[in-house]
């Protein structure tokens, strides 16, 4: 497996750590809008610093606009839709539905960009869906709006993955690109917090530290995923990113003492098998 594949695994592991801290902040009364705003504001500060030191690229106005909109929809709206779905269905069910996005990415790349739909990709899709079903212990309950919101989050994140590989801004330097994508989220959620009068300052030093921590996890998580998108493409990156719910499950067991069944363990094995299937040498992508 390539180094880029492992950077995606590392980035997904960092994303998987976030929900445990986010859950704590939500229990302390912080809004999801507050959390998303700070996730990307901290990331934005790091990206701007790195871009000013290493890249110093000024994209055209159309490219900048395209990145702002892609970031707002692909990163910001995805997070909002997924968070809202938790009000209607179980978190595990929402996670399962959201992580159908690798399958959507593969289908999109095959139908719209004529990349071959090989047996390895088909096997990866089936194994991934089976693995996510096992991790959630096949628990499906709740109301229809929750299912729709979770599926929409999968669709918007699939759009984000594909846009980062095939969009006009795909070849821009990584920190410049991530700065504009994150800025789109910060502007959108800053405006929403202003409209809904949501406080944006942490109330305690510990909350400030935790907010900064998840912001840095988010920042370096996206750096790892972005490197994967540039080197191994959207489809393989999407399947490597299924490490995220595995990391969340493991940390939830350690921190909140959640139960871990043999079926969940089987799900993890199936997800690992889906990663090996998508990384088969025969699954090369054309430019």
Short mmCIF file of C-alpha atoms in Angstrom, two decimals:
data_model
loop_
_atom_site.label_atom_id
_atom_site.label_comp_id
_atom_site.label_asym_id
_atom_site.label_seq_id
_atom_site.Cartn_x
_atom_site.Cartn_y
_atom_site.Cartn_z
CA UNK A 1 0.00 0.00 0.00
CA UNK A 2 1.21 3.51 -0.78
CA UNK A 3 2.23 6.19 1.69
CA UNK A 4 -0.77 8.26 0.56
CA UNK A 5 -3.11 5.45 1.60
CA UNK A 6 -1.63 5.50 5.10
CA UNK A 7 -1.97 9.30 5.35
CA UNK A 8 -5.70 8.83 4.68
CA UNK A 9 -5.85 6.15 7.37
CA UNK A 10 -4.12 8.50 9.81
CA UNK A 11 -6.42 11.38 8.87
CA UNK A 12 -9.48 9.16 9.29
CA UNK A 13 -8.19 8.02 12.68
CA UNK A 14 -7.98 11.67 13.78
CA UNK A 15 -11.53 12.26 12.50
CA UNK A 16 -12.60 9.21 14.48
CA UNK A 17 -11.29 10.75 17.71
CA UNK A 18 -13.32 13.94 17.26
CA UNK A 19 -16.82 12.59 18.09
CA UNK A 20 -15.81 11.63 21.65
CA UNK A 21 -14.74 15.21 22.42
CA UNK A 22 -17.66 16.67 20.47
CA UNK A 23 -20.05 14.53 22.51
CA UNK A 24 -18.56 15.99 25.69
CA UNK A 25 -18.96 19.57 24.41
CA UNK A 26 -22.56 18.89 23.40
CA UNK A 27 -23.27 17.50 26.86
CA UNK A 28 -21.89 20.79 28.23
CA UNK A 29 -24.50 22.66 26.21
CA UNK A 30 -22.49 23.80 23.17
CA UNK A 31 -24.33 24.07 19.86
CA UNK A 32 -23.39 22.04 16.79
CA UNK A 33 -23.02 25.35 14.96
CA UNK A 34 -20.42 26.46 17.52
CA UNK A 35 -18.51 23.19 17.12
CA UNK A 36 -18.45 23.27 13.30
CA UNK A 37 -17.42 26.94 13.28
CA UNK A 38 -14.42 26.35 15.55
CA UNK A 39 -13.44 23.10 13.84
CA UNK A 40 -12.78 24.96 10.63
CA UNK A 41 -11.64 28.28 12.08
CA UNK A 42 -8.71 26.55 13.82
CA UNK A 43 -8.01 24.61 10.63
CA UNK A 44 -8.17 27.80 8.58
CA UNK A 45 -5.55 29.50 10.76
CA UNK A 46 -3.12 26.60 10.27
CA UNK A 47 -3.73 26.40 6.51
CA UNK A 48 -3.25 30.14 6.00
CA UNK A 49 -0.01 30.07 7.99
CA UNK A 50 1.36 27.14 5.99
CA UNK A 51 0.20 28.55 2.63
CA UNK A 52 1.84 31.93 3.34
CA UNK A 53 5.13 30.19 4.18
CA UNK A 54 5.30 27.56 1.44
CA UNK A 55 2.95 28.32 -1.43
CA UNK A 56 1.91 31.97 -1.86
CA UNK A 57 -0.52 31.21 -4.66
CA UNK A 58 -3.32 33.61 -5.55
CA UNK A 59 -6.14 31.73 -7.33
CA UNK A 60 -8.43 33.53 -9.73
CA UNK A 61 -11.81 34.78 -8.53
CA UNK A 62 -13.77 31.93 -10.23
CA UNK A 63 -11.47 29.32 -8.65
CA UNK A 64 -11.70 30.98 -5.24
CA UNK A 65 -15.51 31.11 -5.47
CA UNK A 66 -15.65 27.46 -6.52
CA UNK A 67 -13.54 26.43 -3.52
CA UNK A 68 -15.60 28.51 -1.07
CA UNK A 69 -18.83 26.90 -2.27
CA UNK A 70 -17.35 23.40 -2.33
CA UNK A 71 -16.03 23.82 1.21
CA UNK A 72 -19.33 25.19 2.52
CA UNK A 73 -21.31 22.34 0.95
CA UNK A 74 -18.87 19.44 1.12
CA UNK A 75 -17.47 20.02 4.61
CA UNK A 76 -19.85 22.40 6.37
CA UNK A 77 -23.29 21.26 5.16
CA UNK A 78 -22.22 17.61 5.42
CA UNK A 79 -21.41 18.05 9.10
CA UNK A 80 -24.65 19.94 9.73
CA UNK A 81 -26.84 17.36 7.98
CA UNK A 82 -25.23 14.50 9.87
CA UNK A 83 -25.59 16.30 13.20
CA UNK A 84 -29.26 17.07 12.53
CA UNK A 85 -29.95 13.43 11.65
CA UNK A 86 -29.00 12.45 15.21
CA UNK A 87 -32.23 14.07 16.43
CA UNK A 88 -34.32 11.53 14.48
CA UNK A 89 -32.32 8.28 14.31
CA UNK A 90 -29.63 6.53 16.32
CA UNK A 91 -26.08 7.78 15.85
CA UNK A 92 -24.94 4.32 14.71
CA UNK A 93 -27.64 4.22 12.03
CA UNK A 94 -26.74 7.71 10.82
CA UNK A 95 -23.08 6.67 10.64
CA UNK A 96 -23.94 3.62 8.54
CA UNK A 97 -25.96 5.69 6.08
CA UNK A 98 -23.31 8.44 5.88
CA UNK A 99 -20.57 5.94 5.11
CA UNK A 100 -22.34 4.79 1.99
CA UNK A 101 -20.53 7.75 0.41
CA UNK A 102 -17.56 5.61 -0.78
CA UNK A 103 -20.03 3.62 -2.88
CA UNK A 104 -21.50 6.88 -4.24
CA UNK A 105 -17.99 8.08 -5.11
CA UNK A 106 -17.18 4.88 -7.02
CA UNK A 107 -20.48 5.04 -8.91
CA UNK A 108 -20.00 8.73 -9.72
CA UNK A 109 -16.45 8.21 -11.00
CA UNK A 110 -17.63 5.28 -13.13
CA UNK A 111 -20.75 6.91 -14.56
CA UNK A 112 -19.60 10.49 -15.01
CA UNK A 113 -15.86 10.10 -15.58
CA UNK A 114 -15.85 6.64 -17.19
CA UNK A 115 -13.49 4.99 -14.75
CA UNK A 116 -13.76 1.22 -14.97
CA UNK A 117 -16.02 -0.49 -12.45
CA UNK A 118 -13.88 -3.56 -11.71
CA UNK A 119 -14.60 -6.65 -9.66
CA UNK A 120 -12.31 -5.26 -6.95
CA UNK A 121 -14.39 -2.08 -6.68
CA UNK A 122 -17.62 -4.07 -6.58
CA UNK A 123 -16.18 -6.28 -3.82
CA UNK A 124 -15.01 -3.21 -1.88
CA UNK A 125 -18.50 -1.67 -2.07
CA UNK A 126 -20.19 -4.85 -0.83
CA UNK A 127 -17.64 -5.49 1.95
CA UNK A 128 -17.80 -1.87 3.12
CA UNK A 129 -21.61 -1.86 3.37
CA UNK A 130 -21.60 -5.23 5.15
CA UNK A 131 -18.91 -4.02 7.56
CA UNK A 132 -20.76 -0.83 8.46
CA UNK A 133 -23.96 -2.83 8.99
CA UNK A 134 -22.14 -5.15 11.40
CA UNK A 135 -20.57 -2.26 13.33
CA UNK A 136 -24.01 -0.77 13.92
CA UNK A 137 -25.34 -4.22 14.96
CA UNK A 138 -28.09 -3.94 12.33
CA UNK A 139 -30.02 -1.48 14.50
CA UNK A 140 -32.46 0.58 12.42
CA UNK A 141 -35.00 2.74 14.19
CA UNK A 142 -36.23 6.32 14.11
CA UNK A 143 -38.09 8.64 11.79
CA UNK A 144 -37.84 9.16 8.04
CA UNK A 145 -36.30 12.70 8.16
CA UNK A 146 -33.26 11.25 9.94
CA UNK A 147 -32.62 8.75 7.16
CA UNK A 148 -33.00 11.45 4.52
CA UNK A 149 -30.62 13.83 6.32
CA UNK A 150 -27.98 11.12 6.79
CA UNK A 151 -28.18 10.09 3.14
CA UNK A 152 -27.92 13.73 2.03
CA UNK A 153 -24.76 14.02 4.15
CA UNK A 154 -23.34 11.05 2.23
CA UNK A 155 -24.24 12.70 -1.07
CA UNK A 156 -22.70 16.08 -0.20
CA UNK A 157 -19.48 14.46 1.04
CA UNK A 158 -19.27 12.29 -2.08
CA UNK A 159 -19.58 15.54 -4.08
CA UNK A 160 -16.72 16.98 -2.02
CA UNK A 161 -14.47 13.96 -2.68
CA UNK A 162 -15.13 13.97 -6.41
CA UNK A 163 -14.73 17.77 -6.68
CA UNK A 164 -11.33 17.58 -5.03
CA UNK A 165 -10.12 15.14 -7.66
CA UNK A 166 -11.93 16.42 -10.74
CA UNK A 167 -12.69 20.08 -9.98
CA UNK A 168 -10.86 22.97 -11.64
CA UNK A 169 -9.03 23.68 -8.40
CA UNK A 170 -7.81 20.07 -7.98
CA UNK A 171 -4.21 20.85 -8.94
CA UNK A 172 -3.77 23.85 -6.66
CA UNK A 173 -1.26 23.54 -3.79
CA UNK A 174 -2.85 21.70 -0.84
CA UNK A 175 -2.70 24.36 1.88
CA UNK A 176 -4.01 27.09 -0.41
CA UNK A 177 -6.86 24.82 -1.45
CA UNK A 178 -7.70 23.80 2.12
CA UNK A 179 -7.59 27.43 3.28
CA UNK A 180 -10.28 28.46 0.79
CA UNK A 181 -12.38 25.34 1.43
CA UNK A 182 -12.28 25.97 5.19
CA UNK A 183 -13.02 29.67 4.72
CA UNK A 184 -16.28 28.73 3.00
CA UNK A 185 -17.33 26.78 6.11
CA UNK A 186 -16.26 29.53 8.53
CA UNK A 187 -18.16 32.22 6.63
CA UNK A 188 -21.31 30.10 6.36
CA UNK A 189 -21.42 28.99 10.00
CA UNK A 190 -20.29 32.34 11.33
CA UNK A 191 -23.27 33.85 9.53
CA UNK A 192 -25.63 31.15 10.86
CA UNK A 193 -24.39 31.67 14.42
CA UNK A 194 -24.99 35.39 14.01
CA UNK A 195 -28.51 34.83 12.68
CA UNK A 196 -29.49 32.36 15.41
CA UNK A 197 -27.60 34.30 18.13
CA UNK A 198 -25.40 31.33 19.08
CA UNK A 199 -22.49 32.24 21.41
CA UNK A 200 -19.09 31.59 19.84
CA UNK A 201 -16.84 31.89 22.90
CA UNK A 202 -16.04 28.92 25.18
CA UNK A 203 -17.20 29.35 28.75
CA UNK A 204 -14.30 27.61 30.54
CA UNK A 205 -10.57 27.10 29.91
CA UNK A 206 -11.09 23.32 29.60
CA UNK A 207 -13.76 23.85 26.94
CA UNK A 208 -11.40 26.17 25.07
CA UNK A 209 -8.67 23.51 25.19
CA UNK A 210 -11.02 20.80 23.91
CA UNK A 211 -12.29 23.08 21.15
CA UNK A 212 -8.72 23.79 20.06
CA UNK A 213 -7.91 20.07 20.18
CA UNK A 214 -10.71 19.00 17.85
CA UNK A 215 -9.84 21.91 15.55
CA UNK A 216 -6.28 20.60 15.21
CA UNK A 217 -7.53 17.02 14.74
CA UNK A 218 -9.84 18.29 12.01
CA UNK A 219 -7.01 20.26 10.40
CA UNK A 220 -4.48 17.44 10.17
CA UNK A 221 -7.20 14.92 9.37
CA UNK A 222 -8.10 16.87 6.24
CA UNK A 223 -4.39 17.24 5.34
CA UNK A 224 -4.05 13.44 5.32
CA UNK A 225 -7.22 12.95 3.30
CA UNK A 226 -6.28 15.70 0.85
CA UNK A 227 -2.90 14.07 0.20
CA UNK A 228 -4.71 10.83 -0.55
CA UNK A 229 -7.11 12.52 -2.96
CA UNK A 230 -4.20 14.00 -4.91
CA UNK A 231 -2.21 10.77 -5.14
CA UNK A 232 -4.55 7.75 -5.10
CA UNK A 233 -7.83 9.35 -6.21
CA UNK A 234 -11.29 9.83 -4.75
CA UNK A 235 -12.49 6.21 -4.78
CA UNK A 236 -9.56 4.69 -2.90
CA UNK A 237 -9.46 7.63 -0.50
CA UNK A 238 -13.16 7.18 0.28
CA UNK A 239 -12.69 3.52 1.24
CA UNK A 240 -9.58 4.24 3.32
CA UNK A 241 -11.65 6.83 5.19
CA UNK A 242 -13.92 4.09 6.53
CA UNK A 243 -11.28 3.77 9.27
CA UNK A 244 -13.06 6.74 10.89
CA UNK A 245 -16.03 4.87 12.42
CA UNK A 246 -13.68 2.08 13.50
CA UNK A 247 -11.58 4.60 15.46
CA UNK A 248 -14.72 6.16 16.94
CA UNK A 249 -15.99 2.77 18.05
CA UNK A 250 -12.67 1.85 19.69
CA UNK A 251 -12.40 5.16 21.55
CA UNK A 252 -16.03 5.04 22.67
CA UNK A 253 -15.34 1.65 24.22
CA UNK A 254 -12.32 3.05 26.10
CA UNK A 255 -13.85 6.36 27.22
CA UNK A 256 -17.58 5.69 27.56
CA UNK A 257 -17.37 1.91 28.09
CA UNK A 258 -19.69 1.18 25.19
CA UNK A 259 -20.32 -2.49 24.46
CA UNK A 260 -18.35 -4.27 21.74
CA UNK A 261 -19.99 -7.36 20.27
CA UNK A 262 -18.47 -10.11 18.10
CA UNK A 263 -20.60 -8.80 15.24
CA UNK A 264 -18.93 -5.38 15.56
CA UNK A 265 -15.53 -7.08 15.42
CA UNK A 266 -16.63 -8.87 12.23
CA UNK A 267 -17.63 -5.49 10.80
CA UNK A 268 -14.14 -4.10 11.41
CA UNK A 269 -12.61 -7.09 9.62
CA UNK A 270 -14.94 -6.59 6.65
CA UNK A 271 -13.98 -2.90 6.42
CA UNK A 272 -10.28 -3.82 6.40
CA UNK A 273 -10.99 -6.34 3.64
CA UNK A 274 -12.76 -3.63 1.61
CA UNK A 275 -9.61 -1.48 1.86
CA UNK A 276 -7.43 -4.33 0.58
CA UNK A 277 -9.89 -4.97 -2.24
CA UNK A 278 -9.90 -1.35 -3.46
CA UNK A 279 -6.09 -1.21 -3.30
CA UNK A 280 -5.54 -4.20 -5.60
CA UNK A 281 -2.89 -3.34 -8.24
CA UNK A 282 -5.36 -4.05 -11.03
CA UNK A 283 -7.51 -1.14 -9.87
CA UNK A 284 -5.42 1.59 -11.47
CA UNK A 285 -7.10 4.90 -12.32
CA UNK A 286 -6.67 6.76 -15.56
CA UNK A 287 -5.86 10.46 -15.45
#
